[in-house]
């Protein structure tokens, strides 16, 4: 008996292994049977080097079909897959390698020399390379290995993957995800979102993050479905290939970019049954514009690296713009006060979650882990929200974004919503920056649209009309666009840094 995620996935693979698992945008294909055989050979090659069950395999490579096969190989062998953001610079890789102590590092061929230096410094025994065209020493070693490596039995509690998160608040922490965590969440999603063997998912997300790696890939594998595998999000490619797909998963910026041209329309989406969004809040107006253009209501869901997916708008009932919907079947969600006491309908507090999907803890940080869980096993997400009388969850902000001005709590999301109502405003980001009197002063950064955009005084006047004075921005700045990372998250830390000395005498 094994609770290995690999065993579960394999049990769901189509009987006919000649079915296409993925197709690359330029017509190349990988069949289920080929992926299985190659994963076996890669597992064998890494194992022959001395990588053992429970060892971390750190990976910083561009998206390719081989990179996906490497993930499967690690699951098969019981290695802990540790994907790294492709944008990480050597210092960041150095930190992660020093912290995670991987037995092997797989990197882009061009980074080999740098990574070898990092590996030597931290005693990581093996460095292998993987290029986007299937080149590199990892594939060479796998090609030379026999198709002979029985799947390693794993317990539900054994680690399957480790993803580093929250670089925005200090040093990144490794979220330890077990076979049970990933399996439970994957099964919830496949069922809730009605994935079947007939689905074709257009995959344009990165795979170093939970969204593209777990949410998207597990839905496909657990349903025995297929995917079109793009190296990244390119608007023209997505518009070209959508007519061949049934499902698409994106971060909000994917959707605003798709809407940015008339060639994206109902016809392109005729065969689609599901669009999902997450990783960052989807603006209600994007949701509405998308529905008007395509007839599809984007299904917004909410999750975290540490927890997998937590809630989502319903598949069969109303998908409400601005809400992140209901808990997935195996997930419990509550909103609490500072003392972990559950709050009532529409009361705003910390979002806490519980279920088989919640991580085991932060790697080598037992104290930090203990802080994030209540005594009875609820995980503190750090997000702030409310649940309405129909059970829909709304995210109001993030605890780490909270601004405390003159002793009062200001939830940036509330102020942003008021500013965003103004004609001529595309979107806004509200931050707190050091202020000599108030501790923190509220500052708004606004993206204007067209000629009718309001000026600083107009934004402040509008806020004063709808919000208490302490919530009203003291200053307003205009920028052509907000700084975002690859997952579409607004980089508030960067904005705070830019404005850090604004109120200094
Ligand atoms: N649909 C959504 N609406 C609003 N916020 C969301 C949504 N989905 C995810 N989020 C936000 O993303 C957070 C989870 O993001 P993630 O685990 O990627 O790391 P992070 O905390 O943003 O930090 P880092 O990117 O530095 O790792 C959630 O806690 C929530 O704040």
Coordinates of C-alpha atoms and ligand atoms in Angstrom, one line a residue:
X1 CA 0.0 0.0 0.0
X2 CA 1.4 3.4 -1.0
X3 CA 0.0 6.9 -0.6
X4 CA 2.4 8.1 -3.2
X5 CA 1.0 10.9 -5.4
X6 CA 2.7 9.2 -8.4
X7 CA 0.8 6.0 -7.8
X8 CA -2.4 7.9 -7.7
X9 CA -1.6 9.8 -10.9
X10 CA -0.6 6.7 -12.7
X11 CA -3.8 4.9 -11.7
X12 CA -5.7 7.7 -13.4
X13 CA -3.6 7.7 -16.6
X14 CA -5.6 6.5 -19.7
X15 CA -5.4 2.8 -20.4
X16 CA -4.3 3.7 -23.8
X17 CA -0.9 5.2 -23.1
X18 CA -0.6 6.3 -26.7
X19 CA -3.0 9.2 -25.8
X20 CA -1.3 12.6 -26.1
X21 CA -0.5 14.1 -22.7
X22 CA 0.9 17.3 -24.1
X23 CA 1.4 19.0 -27.3
X24 CA 3.8 21.9 -27.7
X25 CA 2.6 25.0 -29.6
X26 CA 4.7 24.0 -32.6
X27 CA 3.1 20.5 -33.0
X28 CA 5.5 18.3 -31.0
X29 CA 3.8 15.7 -28.8
X30 CA 4.5 13.7 -25.7
X31 CA 2.2 10.7 -25.1
X32 CA 1.4 9.4 -21.7
X33 CA 3.4 6.3 -22.3
X34 CA 6.4 8.3 -23.4
X35 CA 6.2 10.6 -20.3
X36 CA 6.0 7.5 -18.0
X37 CA 9.0 5.8 -19.7
X38 CA 11.1 9.0 -19.6
X39 CA 10.2 9.7 -16.0
X40 CA 11.3 6.2 -15.1
X41 CA 14.6 6.7 -16.9
X42 CA 15.2 10.0 -15.2
X43 CA 14.3 8.6 -11.8
X44 CA 16.8 5.8 -12.5
X45 CA 19.5 8.1 -13.7
X46 CA 19.2 10.4 -10.6
X47 CA 19.0 7.4 -8.3
X48 CA 22.1 5.9 -9.9
X49 CA 23.9 9.1 -9.0
X50 CA 23.0 8.5 -5.4
X51 CA 19.9 10.7 -5.0
X52 CA 17.6 8.9 -2.5
X53 CA 14.0 9.1 -1.3
X54 CA 13.5 12.3 0.7
X55 CA 16.4 14.1 -0.9
X56 CA 15.6 17.5 -2.4
X57 CA 16.1 18.0 -6.2
X58 CA 16.4 21.8 -6.8
X59 CA 15.3 22.8 -10.2
X60 CA 15.8 26.2 -12.0
X61 CA 15.0 25.5 -15.7
X62 CA 12.9 27.1 -18.4
X63 CA 9.5 25.5 -19.0
X64 CA 9.7 22.4 -21.3
X65 CA 8.1 19.0 -21.6
X66 CA 11.3 17.5 -20.1
X67 CA 10.9 19.8 -17.0
X68 CA 7.4 18.4 -16.5
X69 CA 8.8 14.8 -16.8
X70 CA 11.4 15.7 -14.2
X71 CA 8.6 16.6 -11.8
X72 CA 7.0 13.1 -12.5
X73 CA 10.4 11.4 -12.1
X74 CA 10.9 13.0 -8.6
X75 CA 7.4 11.9 -7.6
X76 CA 8.0 8.4 -8.8
X77 CA 11.3 8.1 -6.9
X78 CA 10.1 9.8 -3.7
X79 CA 12.5 12.8 -4.2
X80 CA 11.4 16.2 -3.0
X81 CA 10.8 18.4 -6.1
X82 CA 12.0 22.0 -5.4
X83 CA 11.3 24.3 -8.3
X84 CA 12.9 27.7 -8.3
X85 CA 11.6 30.8 -10.0
X86 CA 13.4 31.3 -13.3
X87 CA 13.9 34.9 -12.4
X88 CA 15.9 34.2 -9.3
X89 CA 19.4 35.7 -9.4
X90 CA 22.5 33.7 -8.2
X91 CA 22.2 35.2 -4.7
X92 CA 18.7 34.0 -4.3
X93 CA 19.6 30.5 -5.7
X94 CA 22.5 30.5 -3.3
X95 CA 20.2 31.1 -0.3
X96 CA 17.7 28.4 -1.3
X97 CA 20.5 25.9 -2.0
X98 CA 22.1 26.7 1.3
X99 CA 18.8 26.3 3.1
X100 CA 17.4 23.2 1.4
X101 CA 20.7 21.3 0.9
X102 CA 19.5 19.5 -2.2
X103 CA 21.2 16.3 -3.3
X104 CA 21.0 17.5 -6.9
X105 CA 20.5 20.8 -8.7
X106 CA 19.1 20.9 -12.3
X107 CA 19.8 24.2 -14.0
X108 CA 19.8 25.8 -17.5
X109 CA 22.9 25.0 -19.5
X110 CA 23.9 28.7 -19.5
X111 CA 23.9 28.9 -15.7
X112 CA 25.9 25.7 -15.2
X113 CA 29.2 27.4 -14.1
X114 CA 27.5 29.7 -11.6
X115 CA 25.4 26.9 -10.2
X116 CA 28.4 24.6 -9.9
X117 CA 30.0 27.3 -7.7
X118 CA 26.9 27.5 -5.5
X119 CA 26.7 23.7 -5.3
X120 CA 30.3 23.4 -4.3
X121 CA 29.9 26.1 -1.6
X122 CA 27.0 24.2 0.0
X123 CA 28.1 20.7 -0.6
X124 CA 25.4 19.8 -3.1
X125 CA 26.9 16.7 -4.8
X126 CA 25.4 16.9 -8.3
X127 CA 24.6 19.6 -10.9
X128 CA 22.8 18.6 -14.1
X129 CA 21.6 20.7 -17.0
X130 CA 18.4 20.8 -18.9
X131 CA 17.8 23.0 -22.0
X132 CA 14.4 23.8 -23.5
X133 CA 15.2 21.7 -26.6
X134 CA 15.7 18.6 -24.6
X135 CA 19.5 19.1 -24.4
X136 CA 21.6 18.9 -21.3
X137 CA 23.3 16.3 -19.1
X138 CA 20.1 15.3 -17.3
X139 CA 18.4 14.1 -20.5
X140 CA 21.7 12.4 -21.7
X141 CA 21.9 10.5 -18.4
X142 CA 18.2 9.5 -18.7
X143 CA 18.5 8.4 -22.3
X144 CA 21.4 6.1 -21.3
X145 CA 19.4 4.7 -18.4
X146 CA 17.2 1.6 -18.7
X147 CA 13.4 1.9 -18.4
X148 CA 13.7 0.2 -15.0
X149 CA 12.8 2.0 -11.8
X150 CA 9.9 0.8 -9.8
X151 CA 7.8 3.6 -8.2
X152 CA 9.1 4.1 -4.7
X153 CA 6.3 3.6 -2.1
X154 CA 5.6 6.8 -0.1
X155 CA 3.4 7.5 2.9
X156 CA 0.9 10.4 2.8
X157 CA 3.1 12.3 5.2
X158 CA 6.3 12.0 3.1
X159 CA 7.4 15.2 1.3
X160 CA 6.6 15.4 -2.4
X161 CA 7.6 19.0 -3.0
X162 CA 9.0 22.1 -1.4
X163 CA 8.2 25.6 -2.7
X164 CA 9.7 28.7 -1.3
X165 CA 7.3 31.5 -0.6
X166 CA 6.9 35.0 0.8
X167 CA 10.0 36.5 -0.3
X168 CA 8.0 39.7 0.1
X169 CA 8.2 39.5 3.9
X170 CA 11.8 38.7 4.7
X171 CA 13.7 35.6 3.8
X172 CA 11.9 33.0 1.7
X173 CA 10.5 30.0 3.6
X174 CA 10.2 26.5 2.3
X175 CA 6.7 25.2 2.4
X176 CA 6.8 21.4 2.8
X177 CA 4.1 19.8 0.8
X178 CA 3.3 16.1 1.3
X179 CA 2.0 13.5 -1.1
X180 CA -1.3 13.7 0.8
X181 CA -1.5 17.5 0.5
X182 CA -1.1 17.4 -3.2
X183 CA -3.3 14.4 -3.8
X184 CA -6.2 15.6 -1.7
X185 CA -6.2 19.1 -3.4
X186 CA -5.8 17.7 -6.9
X187 CA -8.8 15.3 -6.3
X188 CA -10.9 18.2 -5.0
X189 CA -10.2 20.3 -8.1
X190 CA -10.8 17.6 -10.7
X191 CA -14.1 16.8 -9.1
X192 CA -15.3 20.4 -8.5
X193 CA -14.2 21.6 -11.9
X194 CA -15.5 18.5 -13.8
X195 CA -12.3 17.7 -15.5
X196 CA -12.6 14.6 -17.8
X197 CA -10.5 12.7 -20.3
X198 CA -12.0 14.9 -23.0
X199 CA -10.5 18.1 -21.7
X200 CA -7.7 20.0 -23.4
X201 CA -6.1 22.5 -21.1
X202 CA -4.2 25.4 -22.7
X203 CA -1.2 25.7 -20.3
X204 CA 0.5 29.1 -20.4
X205 CA 1.5 29.5 -16.7
X206 CA 5.0 29.0 -15.3
X207 CA 5.7 25.7 -13.6
X208 CA 7.9 26.9 -10.7
X209 CA 4.7 28.0 -8.9
X210 CA 1.8 26.1 -7.3
X211 CA -0.7 27.5 -9.8
X212 CA 0.9 26.2 -13.0
X213 CA 2.6 23.1 -11.5
X214 CA 0.0 21.7 -9.2
X215 CA -3.4 23.2 -10.0
X216 CA -3.1 23.0 -13.8
X217 CA -1.0 19.9 -14.2
X218 CA -2.8 17.7 -11.6
X219 CA -6.2 18.5 -13.0
X220 CA -5.0 17.2 -16.4
X221 CA -3.1 14.1 -15.1
X222 CA -5.9 13.1 -12.7
X223 CA -8.4 13.2 -15.4
X224 CA -6.2 11.5 -18.0
X225 CA -6.8 14.7 -20.1
X226 CA -4.4 16.5 -22.5
X227 CA -2.8 19.9 -22.6
X228 CA -1.3 22.3 -25.0
X229 CA 2.0 23.3 -23.4
X230 CA 3.2 26.8 -24.1
X231 CA 6.6 28.1 -22.8
X232 CA 4.9 31.2 -21.4
X233 CA 2.0 33.5 -22.0
X234 CA 2.1 35.1 -25.4
X235 CA -1.2 36.7 -26.3
X236 CA -1.2 35.8 -30.0
X237 CA -0.3 32.2 -29.3
X238 CA -3.1 31.9 -26.7
X239 CA -5.6 33.4 -29.1
X240 CA -4.4 31.1 -31.9
X241 CA -4.7 28.0 -29.8
X242 CA -7.7 28.6 -27.6
X243 CA -10.1 27.3 -30.3
X244 CA -8.5 23.8 -29.7
X245 CA -8.8 23.9 -26.0
X246 CA -11.6 23.4 -23.4
X247 CA -10.0 24.9 -20.3
X248 CA -7.6 27.7 -19.5
X249 CA -6.1 28.8 -16.2
X250 CA -4.6 32.3 -15.7
X251 CA -3.4 35.0 -13.5
X252 CA -5.5 38.1 -13.8
X253 CA -3.1 39.9 -16.1
X254 CA -3.5 37.1 -18.6
X255 CA -7.2 38.1 -18.9
X256 CA -6.6 41.8 -19.1
X257 CA -4.1 41.2 -21.9
X258 CA -6.5 38.8 -23.8
X259 CA -9.2 41.5 -23.7
X260 CA -6.7 44.0 -25.1
X261 CA -7.6 43.3 -28.8
X262 CA -10.7 42.4 -30.8
X263 CA -9.3 39.2 -32.1
X264 CA -10.2 37.7 -28.7
X265 CA -14.0 37.0 -28.9
X266 CA -16.8 34.5 -28.6
X267 CA -15.7 32.6 -31.7
X268 CA -12.2 32.0 -30.3
X269 CA -13.8 30.7 -27.0
X270 CA -16.5 28.6 -28.7
X271 CA -15.1 25.2 -27.5
X272 CA -14.2 26.4 -24.0
X273 CA -16.0 25.3 -20.9
X274 CA -13.8 26.7 -18.1
X275 CA -11.6 29.8 -17.5
X276 CA -10.2 30.1 -14.0
X277 CA -8.2 32.9 -12.4
X278 CA -6.2 33.2 -9.2
X279 CA -2.8 34.1 -7.5
X280 CA -3.9 37.7 -7.3
X281 CA -7.3 39.4 -7.2
X282 CA -9.3 39.6 -10.4
X283 CA -10.8 43.1 -10.8
X284 CA -14.6 43.0 -10.9
X285 CA -14.5 45.0 -14.1
X286 CA -12.2 42.5 -15.8
X287 CA -14.7 39.7 -14.8
X288 CA -17.5 41.7 -16.3
X289 CA -15.7 42.8 -19.5
X290 CA -14.7 39.2 -20.0
X291 CA -18.2 37.9 -19.7
X292 CA -19.6 40.6 -22.0
X293 CA -17.0 39.7 -24.6
X294 CA -17.0 35.9 -24.5
X295 CA -20.1 34.9 -22.7
X296 CA -17.9 33.1 -20.1
X297 CA -17.8 34.0 -16.4
X298 CA -14.2 33.5 -15.2
X299 CA -14.2 31.2 -12.2
X300 CA -12.0 32.9 -9.6
X301 CA -10.4 30.8 -6.9
X302 CA -8.1 31.4 -3.9
X303 CA -5.2 29.5 -2.7
X304 CA -1.6 29.8 -1.3
X305 CA 1.6 27.9 -1.8
X306 CA 1.3 26.6 1.8
X307 CA -2.2 25.4 1.4
X308 CA -3.0 24.6 -2.2
X309 CA -6.4 25.7 -3.4
X310 CA -8.8 26.8 -0.7
X311 CA -12.0 28.2 -2.1
X312 CA -13.5 28.9 -5.5
X313 CA -16.5 30.3 -7.1
X314 CA -19.0 27.5 -7.9
X315 CA -18.9 25.6 -11.2
X316 CA -22.7 25.4 -11.5
X317 CA -24.0 28.4 -9.6
X318 CA -23.4 32.2 -9.6
X319 CA -19.7 33.2 -9.9
X320 CA -19.6 36.5 -8.2
X321 CA -17.1 39.1 -9.2
X322 CA -15.0 40.2 -6.2
X323 CA -15.7 37.0 -4.3
X324 CA -13.5 33.9 -4.1
X325 CA -16.4 31.6 -3.5
X326 CA -16.8 28.5 -1.3
X327 CA -14.4 26.1 0.3
X328 CA -13.3 23.1 -1.8
X329 CA -14.8 19.8 -0.6
X330 CA -12.1 18.8 1.8
X331 CA -11.2 22.3 3.0
X332 CA -12.7 24.1 6.0
X333 CA -12.5 27.9 6.1
X334 CA -13.3 30.3 8.9
X335 CA -12.9 34.0 9.7
X336 CA -11.7 34.8 13.2
X337 CA -10.8 37.7 15.5
X338 CA -7.3 38.2 17.0
X339 CA -8.0 35.5 19.6
X340 CA -8.8 32.9 17.0
X341 CA -12.6 33.1 17.8
X342 CA -14.8 32.6 14.8
X343 CA -16.7 35.7 13.7
X344 CA -20.2 36.0 12.3
X345 CA -21.6 36.8 8.9
X346 CA -19.9 39.7 7.2
X347 CA -17.6 40.4 10.1
X348 CA -14.0 41.1 8.9
X349 CA -11.1 39.1 10.4
X350 CA -8.3 36.7 9.7
X351 CA -8.9 33.8 7.3
X352 CA -8.0 30.5 8.8
X353 CA -8.1 27.1 7.0
X354 CA -7.9 23.4 7.8
X355 CA -7.8 20.3 5.7
X356 CA -5.6 17.5 4.3
X357 CA -4.2 20.0 1.7
X358 CA -2.4 22.3 4.3
X359 CA 1.4 22.0 4.3
X360 CA 3.3 20.0 6.9
X361 CA 5.2 23.1 7.9
X362 CA 8.1 25.4 7.0
X363 CA 11.3 23.6 6.3
X364 CA 13.6 23.8 9.3
X365 CA 11.5 26.5 11.0
X366 CA 9.5 24.7 13.7
X367 CA 8.8 27.9 15.6
X368 CA 7.6 29.8 12.6
X369 CA 5.4 26.8 11.7
X370 CA 4.0 26.7 15.2
X371 CA 3.1 30.4 15.0
X372 CA 1.1 29.9 11.9
X373 CA -1.1 27.1 13.2
X374 CA -3.6 27.4 16.1
X375 CA -3.6 24.7 18.8
X376 CA -6.5 22.9 17.0
X377 CA -4.8 22.8 13.6
X378 CA -6.1 25.8 11.8
X379 CA -3.6 27.5 9.5
X380 CA -3.5 31.3 9.6
X381 CA -3.4 32.4 6.0
X382 CA -2.4 36.0 6.7
X383 CA -5.3 37.1 4.5
X384 CA -8.2 39.2 5.8
X385 CA -11.7 38.5 4.7
X386 CA -15.4 38.1 5.4
X387 CA -18.0 35.5 4.6
X388 CA -21.4 36.8 3.5
X389 CA -24.9 35.4 4.4
X390 CA -24.7 33.1 1.4
X391 CA -21.4 31.7 2.3
X392 CA -19.3 33.4 -0.3
X393 CA -15.8 34.4 0.9
X394 CA -14.5 37.9 0.1
X395 CA -10.8 38.8 0.6
X396 CA -10.5 42.2 2.1
X397 CA -6.7 42.4 2.2
X398 CA -3.6 40.8 3.5
X399 CA -2.4 41.2 7.1
X400 CA 1.0 42.1 5.8
X401 CA -0.5 44.9 3.7
X402 CA -2.4 46.3 6.6
X403 CA -1.6 50.0 7.2
X404 CA -1.8 51.4 10.7
X405 CA -2.2 55.1 10.5
X406 CA -2.6 57.1 13.7
X407 CA -3.5 53.9 15.5
X408 CA -6.3 53.0 13.1
X409 CA -6.3 50.0 10.8
X410 CA -6.6 50.8 7.2
X411 CA -7.3 47.9 4.8
X412 CA -5.8 49.0 1.5
X413 CA -8.3 47.0 -0.5
X414 CA -11.2 49.1 0.8
X415 CA -9.5 52.3 -0.2
X416 CA -8.5 50.8 -3.6
X417 CA -12.1 49.9 -4.3
X418 CA -13.2 53.4 -3.7
X419 CA -10.6 54.9 -5.9
X420 CA -11.2 52.4 -8.7
X421 CA -14.8 53.5 -8.9
X422 CA -13.7 56.9 -10.2
X423 CA -14.1 57.3 -14.0
X424 CA -10.7 57.6 -15.6
X425 CA -9.0 55.2 -13.1
X426 CA -7.9 51.7 -14.3
X427 CA -6.7 50.5 -10.9
X428 CA -4.8 51.6 -7.8
X429 CA -2.5 50.3 -5.1
X430 CA -2.7 51.7 -1.6
X431 CA 0.3 51.5 0.7
X432 CA 1.5 52.8 4.1
X433 CA 4.8 54.6 4.3
X434 CA 6.6 55.9 7.4
X435 CA 5.0 59.1 8.7
X436 CA 6.3 61.3 11.6
X437 CA 2.9 61.9 13.2
X438 CA 0.8 58.9 12.2
X439 CA 3.3 56.1 12.2
X440 CA 2.3 55.3 8.7
X441 CA 0.7 57.6 6.1
X442 CA -1.7 56.3 3.5
X443 CA -0.5 56.7 0.0
X444 CA -2.3 55.8 -3.3
X445 CA -0.6 54.9 -6.5
X446 CA -3.1 55.2 -9.4
X447 CA -3.1 54.1 -13.0
X448 CA -5.1 56.6 -15.0
X449 CA -7.0 56.0 -18.2
X450 CA -7.5 58.4 -21.1
X451 CA -8.0 62.1 -20.8
X452 CA -10.7 62.1 -18.2
X453 CA -8.4 60.9 -15.4
X454 CA -8.8 62.7 -12.1
X455 CA -5.9 64.6 -10.5
X456 CA -4.6 64.2 -7.0
X457 CA -7.1 66.6 -5.5
X458 CA -10.0 64.9 -7.2
X459 CA -9.0 61.4 -5.9
X460 CA -8.5 62.8 -2.4
X461 CA -11.9 64.6 -2.5
X462 CA -13.7 61.4 -3.7
X463 CA -12.1 59.4 -0.9
X464 CA -13.1 61.9 1.7
X465 CA -16.6 61.7 0.5
X466 CA -16.8 57.9 0.9
X467 CA -14.2 57.1 3.6
X468 CA -13.2 58.2 7.1
X469 CA -10.4 60.7 7.1
X470 CA -7.8 58.4 8.5
X471 CA -8.4 56.1 5.5
X472 CA -8.1 58.8 2.9
X473 CA -4.7 58.9 1.1
X474 CA -2.5 61.8 2.1
X475 CA -0.8 61.8 -1.3
X476 CA -1.7 60.3 -4.7
X477 CA 0.8 59.4 -7.4
X478 CA 0.1 58.5 -11.0
X479 CA 1.9 55.7 -12.9
X480 CA 1.4 54.2 -16.3
X481 CA 1.2 50.7 -14.7
X482 CA 1.7 49.0 -11.3
X483 CA 4.8 46.9 -10.8
X484 CA 3.8 43.2 -10.9
X485 CA 5.7 39.9 -10.6
X486 CA 5.2 37.0 -13.0
X487 CA 2.1 35.8 -11.1
X488 CA 0.4 39.1 -11.5
X489 CA 0.9 40.2 -7.9
X490 CA 1.3 43.9 -7.3
X491 CA 4.8 44.5 -5.8
X492 CA 3.8 46.7 -2.9
X493 CA 7.1 46.3 -1.2
X494 CA 8.7 48.0 -4.2
X495 CA 6.1 50.9 -4.1
X496 CA 6.7 51.2 -0.3
X497 CA 10.5 51.4 -0.9
X498 CA 10.1 54.1 -3.7
X499 CA 8.0 56.3 -1.4
X500 CA 9.8 55.5 1.9
X501 CA 11.1 59.0 2.5
X502 CA 8.0 60.9 1.3
X503 CA 6.9 62.2 4.7
X504 CA 10.4 62.6 6.1
X505 CA 11.1 66.2 7.3
Ligands
LIG1 N1 -8.2 35.0 -6.1 C1 -7.4 35.7 -5.2 N2 -7.8 36.9 -4.8 C2 -7.0 37.6 -4.0 N3 -5.9 37.2 -3.5 C3 -5.4 36.0 -3.9 C4 -6.2 35.2 -4.8 N4 -5.5 34.0 -4.9 C5 -4.4 34.2 -4.2 N5 -4.3 35.3 -3.6 C6 -3.3 35.9 -2.7 O1 -2.1 35.2 -2.9 C7 -1.5 34.7 -1.7 C8 -0.8 33.4 -1.9 O2 0.3 33.7 -2.7 P1 1.6 32.9 -2.7 O3 1.5 31.6 -2.0 O4 2.0 32.8 -4.2 O5 2.7 33.7 -2.0 P2 2.9 35.2 -1.5 O6 2.4 35.2 -0.1 O7 2.2 36.1 -2.5 O8 4.4 35.5 -1.5 P3 5.5 35.3 -2.6 O9 5.0 35.6 -3.9 O10 6.6 36.2 -2.2 O11 5.9 33.9 -2.4 C9 -2.8 34.5 -0.8 O12 -2.4 34.5 0.5 C10 -3.6 35.7 -1.2 O13 -3.2 36.9 -0.6

